[in-house]
Short mmCIF file of C-alpha atoms and ligand atoms in Angstrom, two decimals:
data_model
loop_
_atom_site.label_atom_id
_atom_site.label_comp_id
_atom_site.label_asym_id
_atom_site.label_seq_id
_atom_site.Cartn_x
_atom_site.Cartn_y
_atom_site.Cartn_z
CA MET O 1 56.07 165.33 141.79
CA SER O 2 53.38 162.63 141.92
CA SER O 3 55.10 159.93 143.73
CA PRO O 4 57.65 159.56 146.48
CA ALA O 5 59.45 156.90 144.26
CA LEU O 6 59.67 159.56 141.45
CA ALA O 7 60.87 162.35 143.87
CA SER O 8 63.55 159.94 144.96
CA LEU O 9 64.76 159.07 141.47
CA VAL O 10 64.79 162.65 140.54
CA ALA O 11 66.82 163.49 143.50
CA ARG O 12 69.36 160.63 142.54
CA LEU O 13 69.54 161.80 139.05
CA LYS O 14 70.21 165.51 139.86
CA ARG O 15 72.98 164.27 142.29
CA ALA O 16 74.80 162.35 139.68
CA ASN O 17 74.34 165.07 137.18
CA THR O 18 75.91 167.63 139.66
CA LEU O 19 78.97 165.33 139.83
CA GLY O 20 78.92 165.19 136.13
CA SER O 21 78.92 168.75 135.73
CA VAL O 22 81.93 169.29 137.88
CA VAL O 23 83.77 166.70 135.32
CA GLY O 24 82.61 169.00 132.57
CA LEU O 25 84.02 172.06 134.27
CA LEU O 26 87.25 170.50 134.92
CA GLN O 27 87.50 169.67 131.25
CA TRP O 28 86.33 173.01 130.16
CA ASP O 29 89.22 174.56 132.42
CA GLU O 30 91.56 172.15 130.88
CA GLN O 31 90.81 173.55 127.46
CA VAL O 32 90.74 177.06 128.43
CA ASN O 33 92.94 177.83 131.60
CA LEU O 34 95.26 174.87 132.67
CA PRO O 35 98.90 175.58 132.98
CA PRO O 36 101.02 173.30 130.53
CA ALA O 37 102.75 171.61 133.42
CA SER O 38 99.60 170.93 135.46
CA SER O 39 98.13 168.02 133.28
CA ASP O 40 98.96 165.33 135.53
CA ARG O 41 97.23 166.92 138.48
CA ARG O 42 94.22 167.71 136.11
CA ALA O 43 94.26 163.82 135.14
CA ALA O 44 94.08 162.83 138.66
CA GLN O 45 91.41 165.11 139.41
CA LEU O 46 89.19 164.07 136.53
CA THR O 47 89.77 160.26 137.28
CA LEU O 48 88.44 160.63 140.75
CA LEU O 49 85.60 162.89 139.90
CA ALA O 50 84.74 160.63 136.81
CA GLU O 51 84.53 157.56 139.22
CA LEU O 52 82.36 159.46 141.76
CA HIS O 53 80.03 160.57 139.08
CA HIS O 54 79.81 156.89 137.63
CA ARG O 55 79.15 155.47 141.08
CA ALA O 56 76.29 158.07 141.51
CA ALA O 57 75.01 157.38 138.20
CA THR O 58 74.86 153.54 138.53
CA ASP O 59 73.62 153.79 142.02
CA PRO O 60 71.64 150.51 142.47
CA GLU O 61 68.96 152.39 144.19
CA ILE O 62 68.20 154.04 140.94
CA GLY O 63 67.68 150.73 139.21
CA THR O 64 65.34 149.76 142.06
CA LEU O 65 63.27 152.94 141.70
CA LEU O 66 63.15 152.44 138.06
CA ASP O 67 61.96 148.85 138.56
CA ARG O 68 59.16 150.04 140.91
CA LEU O 69 57.95 153.03 138.67
CA GLU O 70 57.86 150.81 135.54
CA GLN O 71 55.34 148.43 137.35
CA THR O 72 52.69 151.25 137.24
CA PRO O 73 53.54 153.21 133.97
CA ALA O 74 52.65 156.87 133.97
CA PRO O 75 50.73 158.12 130.99
CA ALA O 76 52.66 158.51 127.83
CA GLY O 77 54.01 162.05 127.45
CA SER O 78 53.54 162.92 131.21
CA ASP O 79 56.60 164.21 133.18
CA GLU O 80 56.97 160.85 134.85
CA ALA O 81 56.96 158.91 131.64
CA VAL O 82 59.64 160.97 130.11
CA ILE O 83 61.98 160.88 132.93
CA VAL O 84 61.60 157.24 133.54
CA ARG O 85 62.03 156.23 129.94
CA HIS O 86 65.33 158.21 129.43
CA ALA O 87 66.58 157.49 132.83
CA ARG O 88 66.24 154.02 132.03
CA ARG O 89 68.19 154.26 128.82
CA ASP O 90 70.99 156.02 130.63
CA TYR O 91 71.09 153.69 133.40
CA ASP O 92 71.19 150.33 131.20
CA ARG O 93 73.94 151.87 129.06
CA LEU O 94 75.99 152.40 132.23
CA THR O 95 75.26 149.30 133.97
CA LYS O 96 75.02 146.64 131.16
CA LEU O 97 78.34 147.13 130.02
CA PRO O 98 80.89 144.85 132.09
CA VAL O 99 83.60 146.72 134.02
CA GLU O 100 86.31 144.90 131.97
CA PHE O 101 84.77 146.23 128.78
CA VAL O 102 84.57 149.83 130.01
CA ALA O 103 88.22 149.62 130.96
CA GLU O 104 89.23 148.21 127.65
CA LYS O 105 87.22 150.77 125.82
CA ALA O 106 88.81 153.62 127.83
CA ALA O 107 92.20 152.34 127.30
CA LEU O 108 91.55 151.79 123.61
CA ASP O 109 90.18 155.49 123.32
CA SER O 110 93.24 157.13 124.77
CA GLU O 111 95.79 154.85 122.83
CA ALA O 112 93.87 155.20 119.50
CA TYR O 113 93.59 159.07 119.86
CA HIS O 114 97.43 159.31 120.11
CA VAL O 115 97.98 157.10 117.17
CA TRP O 116 95.44 158.79 115.16
CA THR O 117 97.27 162.19 115.83
CA ARG O 118 100.61 160.69 114.67
CA ALA O 119 99.17 158.92 111.82
CA ARG O 120 97.22 161.98 110.44
CA ALA O 121 100.39 164.02 110.62
CA GLU O 122 102.31 161.46 108.70
CA SER O 123 99.30 160.73 106.44
CA ASP O 124 99.76 156.91 107.24
CA PHE O 125 96.52 155.04 107.34
CA ALA O 126 97.96 151.71 107.87
CA MET O 127 99.32 152.86 111.31
CA PHE O 128 95.83 153.76 112.53
CA ALA O 129 93.95 150.89 110.85
CA PRO O 130 94.32 148.27 113.62
CA TYR O 131 93.00 150.60 115.96
CA LEU O 132 90.04 151.56 113.99
CA GLN O 133 89.27 147.85 113.44
CA ARG O 134 89.36 147.49 117.29
CA GLN O 135 87.19 150.40 117.86
CA LEU O 136 84.65 148.78 115.32
CA ASP O 137 84.79 145.46 117.09
CA LEU O 138 84.11 147.08 120.52
CA ALA O 139 81.20 149.08 119.02
CA ARG O 140 79.62 145.73 117.87
CA ARG O 141 80.19 144.29 121.47
CA GLU O 142 78.58 147.37 122.86
CA ALA O 143 75.48 147.08 120.79
CA ALA O 144 75.45 143.45 121.63
CA TYR O 145 75.49 144.20 125.50
CA LEU O 146 72.66 146.67 125.03
CA GLY O 147 70.74 144.17 123.07
CA HIS O 148 71.16 145.43 119.61
CA ALA O 149 73.62 142.90 118.13
CA ASP O 150 71.27 142.62 115.03
CA ARG O 151 71.54 146.31 114.18
CA PRO O 152 74.56 147.81 115.75
CA TYR O 153 74.52 150.94 113.60
CA ASP O 154 70.83 151.72 114.47
CA TYR O 155 71.91 151.50 118.18
CA PHE O 156 74.54 154.24 117.60
CA LEU O 157 72.43 156.38 115.65
CA ASP O 158 69.56 156.25 118.20
CA ARG O 159 72.12 156.95 120.98
CA PHE O 160 72.98 160.49 119.60
CA ASP O 161 69.24 161.19 118.21
CA PRO O 162 66.63 159.15 119.93
CA GLY O 163 64.27 157.50 117.53
CA LEU O 164 66.37 157.71 114.27
CA ASN O 165 67.58 154.68 112.25
CA GLU O 166 69.68 153.90 109.25
CA VAL O 167 66.83 153.48 106.83
CA GLN O 168 65.31 156.73 107.71
CA VAL O 169 68.68 158.64 107.59
CA GLU O 170 69.49 156.87 104.25
CA GLY O 171 66.34 157.92 102.51
CA LEU O 172 66.88 161.47 103.81
CA PHE O 173 70.46 161.68 102.56
CA ALA O 174 69.65 159.99 99.16
CA GLU O 175 67.13 162.84 98.45
CA LEU O 176 69.64 165.55 99.58
CA ARG O 177 72.16 164.12 97.66
CA THR O 178 70.28 164.10 94.39
CA GLY O 179 69.51 167.63 94.72
CA LEU O 180 72.70 169.05 96.07
CA VAL O 181 75.42 167.50 93.85
CA PRO O 182 74.34 169.12 90.86
CA PHE O 183 73.80 172.50 92.68
CA VAL O 184 77.42 172.27 94.00
CA ARG O 185 78.64 171.54 90.56
CA GLU O 186 76.94 174.72 89.31
CA ILE O 187 78.41 176.83 91.98
CA VAL O 188 81.81 175.50 91.53
CA GLY O 189 81.63 176.07 87.95
CA SER O 190 80.50 179.58 88.21
CA PRO O 191 82.88 182.59 87.17
CA ILE O 192 81.84 184.33 90.58
CA LYS O 193 84.15 183.38 93.41
CA ALA O 194 84.06 184.84 96.97
CA PRO O 195 87.08 187.14 97.63
CA GLU O 196 90.02 185.62 99.30
CA GLY O 197 92.35 187.56 101.89
CA LEU O 198 89.62 190.30 102.12
CA LEU O 199 89.87 191.02 105.78
CA THR O 200 93.14 191.37 107.30
CA GLY O 201 94.65 192.96 110.34
CA PHE O 202 91.59 192.90 112.71
CA PRO O 203 92.85 193.38 116.17
CA VAL O 204 91.81 190.76 118.45
CA ALA O 205 90.58 192.72 121.33
CA ALA O 206 88.38 194.61 118.82
CA GLN O 207 87.00 191.25 117.54
CA ASP O 208 86.36 190.03 121.08
CA ALA O 209 84.22 193.22 121.71
CA PHE O 210 82.32 192.91 118.55
CA LEU O 211 81.52 189.12 118.95
CA ARG O 212 80.42 189.85 122.45
CA GLU O 213 78.09 192.58 121.44
CA VAL O 214 76.65 190.43 118.56
CA THR O 215 76.11 187.05 120.88
CA ALA O 216 74.42 189.31 123.51
CA ALA O 217 72.04 190.88 121.01
CA LEU O 218 71.24 187.40 119.89
CA GLY O 219 70.13 186.77 123.47
CA PHE O 220 73.06 184.84 125.12
CA ASP O 221 72.81 185.59 128.80
CA TYR O 222 76.30 186.44 130.08
CA GLN O 223 75.08 186.42 133.75
CA ARG O 224 75.02 182.64 133.54
CA GLY O 225 77.29 181.98 130.79
CA ARG O 226 80.85 182.75 129.49
CA ILE O 227 82.84 182.81 126.30
CA ASP O 228 86.42 182.22 126.28
CA VAL O 229 89.24 181.18 124.06
CA ALA O 230 90.25 177.56 123.14
CA VAL O 231 91.92 175.79 120.12
CA HIS O 232 88.70 174.08 119.21
CA PRO O 233 85.35 176.12 119.64
CA PHE O 234 82.90 174.40 121.83
CA CYS O 235 80.05 174.83 124.21
CA SER O 236 79.64 172.91 127.33
CA GLY O 237 78.01 173.28 130.73
CA ASP O 238 74.16 173.49 131.12
CA ALA O 239 71.26 175.97 131.69
CA ALA O 240 72.77 177.31 134.84
CA ASP O 241 76.27 177.78 133.77
CA THR O 242 76.85 177.75 129.97
CA ARG O 243 80.41 177.80 128.83
CA MET O 244 81.38 178.62 124.97
CA THR O 245 84.80 179.11 123.37
CA THR O 246 85.96 180.61 120.22
CA ARG O 247 89.52 181.34 118.62
CA PHE O 248 91.05 184.37 117.11
CA LYS O 249 93.14 185.07 114.19
CA GLU O 250 93.74 188.63 112.73
CA ASP O 251 93.43 187.68 109.42
CA GLN O 252 90.25 185.68 109.87
CA PRO O 253 87.71 187.73 111.89
CA LEU O 254 84.79 185.97 110.19
CA ASP O 255 86.02 182.66 111.66
CA ALA O 256 85.97 183.85 115.12
CA LEU O 257 82.69 185.65 114.83
CA PHE O 258 80.82 182.83 113.19
CA SER O 259 82.29 180.04 115.57
CA ALA O 260 80.97 182.16 118.43
CA ILE O 261 77.65 182.57 116.86
CA HIS O 262 77.43 179.00 116.13
CA GLU O 263 78.30 178.12 119.73
CA THR O 264 76.01 180.77 120.90
CA GLY O 265 73.02 178.81 119.15
CA HIS O 266 74.15 175.83 121.36
CA GLY O 267 74.50 178.03 124.26
CA LEU O 268 70.99 179.58 123.73
CA TYR O 269 69.46 176.26 123.62
CA GLU O 270 71.27 175.13 126.90
CA GLN O 271 70.07 178.28 128.50
CA GLY O 272 66.66 177.77 127.51
CA LEU O 273 66.09 174.17 129.01
CA PRO O 274 64.08 174.41 132.10
CA LEU O 275 66.10 175.15 135.16
CA ALA O 276 63.62 173.55 137.53
CA TRP O 277 64.36 170.14 135.79
CA LEU O 278 68.27 170.59 135.42
CA GLY O 279 69.85 167.37 135.89
CA THR O 280 66.67 165.29 134.65
CA PRO O 281 65.77 164.28 131.02
CA LEU O 282 63.34 166.98 131.01
CA GLY O 283 66.14 169.51 131.41
CA GLU O 284 68.25 167.86 128.70
CA ALA O 285 68.47 168.48 124.93
CA VAL O 286 66.78 166.06 122.75
CA GLY O 287 69.95 164.90 120.76
CA MET O 288 72.77 165.98 118.79
CA ALA O 289 70.58 166.79 115.52
CA ILE O 290 68.36 169.07 117.32
CA HIS O 291 71.27 170.65 119.19
CA GLU O 292 72.98 171.36 116.01
CA SER O 293 69.74 172.52 114.15
CA GLN O 294 69.94 175.47 116.95
CA SER O 295 73.34 176.38 116.29
CA ARG O 296 73.01 176.18 112.52
CA LEU O 297 69.93 178.20 112.37
CA TRP O 298 71.66 180.94 114.35
CA GLU O 299 74.74 180.70 112.54
CA ASN O 300 73.34 180.44 109.02
CA GLN O 301 69.76 181.25 108.28
CA VAL O 302 70.05 184.34 110.76
CA SER O 303 73.50 185.70 110.82
CA ARG O 304 74.43 185.08 107.05
CA SER O 305 71.37 186.93 106.15
CA ARG O 306 71.17 190.39 104.60
CA ALA O 307 68.90 191.66 107.14
CA PHE O 308 71.24 190.70 109.96
CA TRP O 309 74.03 192.55 108.15
CA ARG O 310 71.93 195.79 107.56
CA HIS O 311 72.21 196.13 111.31
CA PHE O 312 75.67 194.76 112.00
CA GLU O 313 77.64 195.90 109.00
CA PRO O 314 77.80 199.80 110.06
CA ARG O 315 78.87 198.37 113.52
CA LEU O 316 81.64 196.30 112.12
CA ARG O 317 83.01 199.06 110.02
CA ALA O 318 82.82 201.28 113.21
CA ALA O 319 84.59 198.75 115.31
CA PHE O 320 87.50 198.34 112.83
CA PRO O 321 88.05 201.79 111.47
CA ALA O 322 89.85 201.91 108.02
CA ARG O 323 90.16 198.19 107.75
CA LEU O 324 87.00 198.01 105.48
CA ASP O 325 87.14 201.22 103.58
CA GLU O 326 88.21 199.44 100.37
CA VAL O 327 85.51 196.64 100.78
CA SER O 328 82.06 197.15 99.28
CA SER O 329 79.14 195.88 100.96
CA GLU O 330 78.45 193.46 98.30
CA ARG O 331 81.97 192.04 98.55
CA LEU O 332 81.73 191.82 102.18
CA TYR O 333 78.49 189.87 101.99
CA LEU O 334 79.86 187.47 99.37
CA ALA O 335 82.95 186.75 101.57
CA ILE O 336 80.40 186.03 104.46
CA ASN O 337 78.68 183.72 102.19
CA GLU O 338 81.61 181.94 100.43
CA VAL O 339 81.03 178.61 99.00
CA GLY O 340 83.87 176.59 97.35
CA LEU O 341 85.42 173.03 97.40
CA THR O 342 87.75 171.80 100.07
CA PRO O 343 88.54 168.17 101.06
CA ILE O 344 88.42 169.24 104.75
CA ARG O 345 84.96 168.90 106.38
CA VAL O 346 85.61 171.58 109.08
CA GLU O 347 86.69 174.03 106.66
CA SER O 348 83.81 173.74 104.36
CA ASP O 349 80.78 175.99 103.93
CA GLU O 350 77.12 175.30 104.71
CA VAL O 351 76.34 174.18 101.12
CA THR O 352 79.10 171.55 100.60
CA TYR O 353 79.24 170.68 104.35
CA ASN O 354 76.31 168.23 103.82
CA LEU O 355 78.24 166.16 101.19
CA HIS O 356 81.23 165.74 103.72
CA ILE O 357 78.46 164.16 105.99
CA ILE O 358 76.88 161.95 103.36
CA LEU O 359 80.45 160.50 102.49
CA ARG O 360 81.03 159.46 106.20
CA PHE O 361 77.55 158.02 106.67
CA GLU O 362 77.99 155.85 103.49
CA ILE O 363 81.34 154.63 105.02
CA GLU O 364 80.02 153.98 108.41
CA ARG O 365 76.99 151.92 107.36
CA GLY O 366 79.24 149.95 104.90
CA LEU O 367 81.51 149.22 107.75
CA PHE O 368 78.90 147.93 110.02
CA ALA O 369 77.09 145.99 107.11
CA GLY O 370 80.39 144.32 106.38
CA ARG O 371 80.26 145.52 102.75
CA ILE O 372 83.44 147.67 103.46
CA THR O 373 86.66 146.45 105.32
CA VAL O 374 88.63 148.74 107.16
CA GLY O 375 91.67 148.32 104.77
CA GLU O 376 89.57 149.32 101.95
CA LEU O 377 88.74 152.80 103.51
CA PRO O 378 91.31 155.05 101.78
CA ALA O 379 90.31 153.75 98.40
CA VAL O 380 86.56 154.08 99.15
CA TRP O 381 86.88 157.57 100.71
CA ARG O 382 88.67 158.87 97.49
CA ARG O 383 85.98 157.31 95.39
CA LEU O 384 83.16 158.79 97.43
CA SER O 385 84.97 162.18 97.61
CA GLN O 386 85.19 162.10 93.75
CA GLU O 387 81.48 161.19 93.44
CA LEU O 388 80.16 163.64 96.00
CA LEU O 389 82.56 166.74 95.90
CA GLY O 390 84.28 166.08 92.52
CA LEU O 391 87.71 166.09 94.18
CA GLU O 392 90.19 163.65 95.71
CA PRO O 393 92.15 164.60 98.89
CA ALA O 394 95.81 165.01 98.20
CA ASN O 395 96.83 162.41 100.95
CA ASP O 396 94.98 160.25 103.55
CA GLY O 397 95.72 162.93 106.26
CA GLN O 398 93.50 165.39 104.29
CA GLY O 399 91.04 162.39 103.64
CA VAL O 400 90.13 159.47 105.63
CA LEU O 401 92.43 160.54 108.54
CA GLN O 402 91.08 163.98 108.96
CA ASP O 403 88.38 163.72 111.77
CA VAL O 404 88.85 162.63 115.32
CA HIS O 405 85.62 160.81 115.93
CA TRP O 406 86.51 157.35 114.72
CA SER O 407 89.59 157.38 116.98
CA GLY O 408 87.20 157.37 119.81
CA GLY O 409 84.67 155.10 118.49
CA ALA O 410 82.16 157.83 117.90
CA PHE O 411 80.19 156.19 115.18
CA GLY O 412 76.89 157.40 114.11
CA TYR O 413 77.66 160.87 115.57
CA PHE O 414 78.27 162.54 111.82
CA PRO O 415 74.87 162.22 110.50
CA SER O 416 73.66 164.47 113.25
CA TYR O 417 75.38 167.49 111.82
CA CYS O 418 73.55 167.14 108.27
CA LEU O 419 70.31 166.39 110.10
CA GLY O 420 70.88 169.43 112.11
CA ASN O 421 71.06 171.53 108.84
CA MET O 422 67.72 170.01 107.63
CA ILE O 423 65.92 170.65 110.82
CA ALA O 424 67.29 174.29 110.83
CA ALA O 425 65.81 174.79 107.47
CA GLN O 426 62.42 173.36 108.38
CA LEU O 427 62.41 175.54 111.68
CA TRP O 428 63.17 178.51 109.34
CA VAL O 429 60.16 178.07 107.17
CA ALA O 430 57.95 177.16 110.22
CA VAL O 431 59.04 180.38 111.96
CA ARG O 432 58.55 182.65 109.23
CA ARG O 433 55.03 181.20 108.62
CA ALA O 434 54.26 182.12 112.11
CA MET O 435 56.07 185.64 111.68
CA PRO O 436 56.28 186.72 107.99
CA ASP O 437 58.11 189.90 108.95
CA LEU O 438 60.77 188.25 111.25
CA GLU O 439 63.68 189.41 109.32
CA GLU O 440 62.62 192.95 109.77
CA ASP O 441 63.57 192.51 113.54
CA PHE O 442 66.95 191.40 112.46
CA ALA O 443 67.55 194.65 110.55
CA ARG O 444 66.95 196.29 113.78
CA GLY O 445 69.30 194.18 115.70
CA ASP O 446 66.37 192.71 117.52
CA PHE O 447 66.33 188.78 117.99
CA THR O 448 63.87 188.58 120.77
CA ARG O 449 60.76 187.06 118.87
CA LEU O 450 62.81 184.28 117.11
CA LEU O 451 64.42 183.33 120.39
CA ALA O 452 61.14 183.37 122.18
CA TRP O 453 59.73 181.24 119.41
CA LEU O 454 62.64 178.69 119.73
CA ARG O 455 62.14 178.68 123.48
CA SER O 456 58.44 177.68 123.43
CA SER O 457 58.73 175.55 120.43
CA ILE O 458 61.94 173.55 121.15
CA HIS O 459 63.92 174.40 124.26
CA GLN O 460 61.38 174.15 127.02
CA HIS O 461 60.55 170.57 126.16
CA GLY O 462 63.85 169.00 127.10
CA LYS O 463 63.71 165.42 126.14
CA ARG O 464 59.80 165.22 126.14
CA PHE O 465 59.74 164.34 122.39
CA ASP O 466 62.15 162.36 120.15
CA THR O 467 63.76 164.06 117.25
CA ARG O 468 61.15 163.35 114.46
CA GLU O 469 58.28 163.95 116.77
CA LEU O 470 59.57 167.45 117.78
CA VAL O 471 60.16 168.24 114.14
CA ARG O 472 56.72 167.02 113.28
CA ARG O 473 54.99 169.10 115.93
CA VAL O 474 56.94 172.09 115.32
CA ALA O 475 57.09 172.04 111.41
CA GLY O 476 53.90 170.41 110.97
CA GLU O 477 55.42 167.66 108.66
CA GLU O 478 57.92 164.94 108.71
CA LEU O 479 61.81 165.59 108.91
CA SER O 480 62.71 166.25 105.21
CA PRO O 481 65.67 167.69 103.23
CA ARG O 482 63.42 169.58 100.84
CA HIS O 483 63.54 172.86 102.92
CA LEU O 484 67.09 172.85 103.03
CA LEU O 485 67.59 172.55 99.44
CA ASP O 486 65.24 175.21 98.84
CA TYR O 487 67.05 177.56 101.47
CA LEU O 488 70.35 176.82 100.08
CA ARG O 489 69.27 177.62 96.34
CA GLU O 490 67.45 180.70 97.57
CA ARG O 491 70.58 182.08 99.41
CA TYR O 492 73.17 181.10 97.11
CA ALA O 493 71.87 180.99 93.53
CA PRO O 494 71.46 184.94 93.42
CA LEU O 495 75.09 185.24 94.60
CA TYR O 496 76.70 182.75 92.48
CA LEU O 497 74.26 181.87 89.66
CA PRO O 498 73.30 185.01 88.15
CA PRO O 499 70.61 184.70 85.28
CA LYS O 500 72.33 184.14 81.85
CA ARG O 501 72.07 186.92 79.40
ZN1 ZN P 601 77.80 172.37 116.66
#
């Protein structure tokens, strides 16, 4: 460490991060283990720990040290420069928001969440609308406190993916939309459909054993990580202790498996961040888009490939004796690569998923620009859904009310999912350029070369590079939707669009 001021800053950042990790552990436990009547006790524990964490992260000494280090800036790209730049961002975000604002936001988040769950169940947008309006007002105020009153949506995009803004995302999504909408129409119009209800009666214990075998083969280190069961799959924790979840249904074995593989992608990224820098920006993920690129790469490019299933199909058949006797390899592969329309984002496949995101991006930027009012949302949602997907949700519960994000004011988050898909496709091209025979490894159940490449290209850098810079370095080109379009066509056209005779 080059200076005592930097060493002192890092010690304080690590201390705050350790407290934050305890908050995360309590939240994980709440989703996985907490007895139903113990939630009051947990709320008290979380409130106290969150307070201690906040106090440590807003320690005035951190501000003093940042001021001092900023007086003689370290060379751009050096460890110190990266730490100071991101610690400043985080510190300002925590200290520039007035205490009253933070309290008002916390109260609204909790209230709006409960109203949203009821509104969604009753498909009643009018019930939720005033809360969404208040979240939007608070979001504008938050951007203003941080000095971004002129471009509040850019502030939120940059928050999740450092360096990205609305104009860039708009350009990427416009190109993706132009290529994707007609391709989806073609697939939907194809007489070939993925088989439904193909896989039934898969015992949960055997599913659990199988997905542990798969995720361990991909490289997840169970010596410093776990997988458990929760209602919604997620990955939390850090490089030292990574917690993933999945969920099981006897008649949907692929859901549990692919959820687990997706979270393993997140988990492998966390486990690959440099342990020595744990608790500092150099030990943290770049942002949500890069995080999602890791989960999507493992879930889609790798685990829906023929090479992957050459190794794992015989194992799957052996793990579930008699369950797959009537299912041909080709039908199984089609079920694994199912594409179809649904109004629900989280139930959609990797092709149509991107259109669900473009819809939300259009709405968010329209709201922030004042082109769309909250009251108009249900109608705008239906129109965009028709334009993009060619369908309208049966009601607002399956339309504008389907996602939790806006109830918590998480604007600017959705684009990360689609950007993650683009980046995954770019990484996929780059890694196969470096190792043209990579998929032969998969057919042997060996993923070590891919993981090593991701470790050295992405994971080890922490936040050293912003999203676009990292893509540029690894892929040798700008962030672009071109490879995603190529990849989707390469994988899905042969399955759904056989050449006409
Ligand atoms: Zn994810």
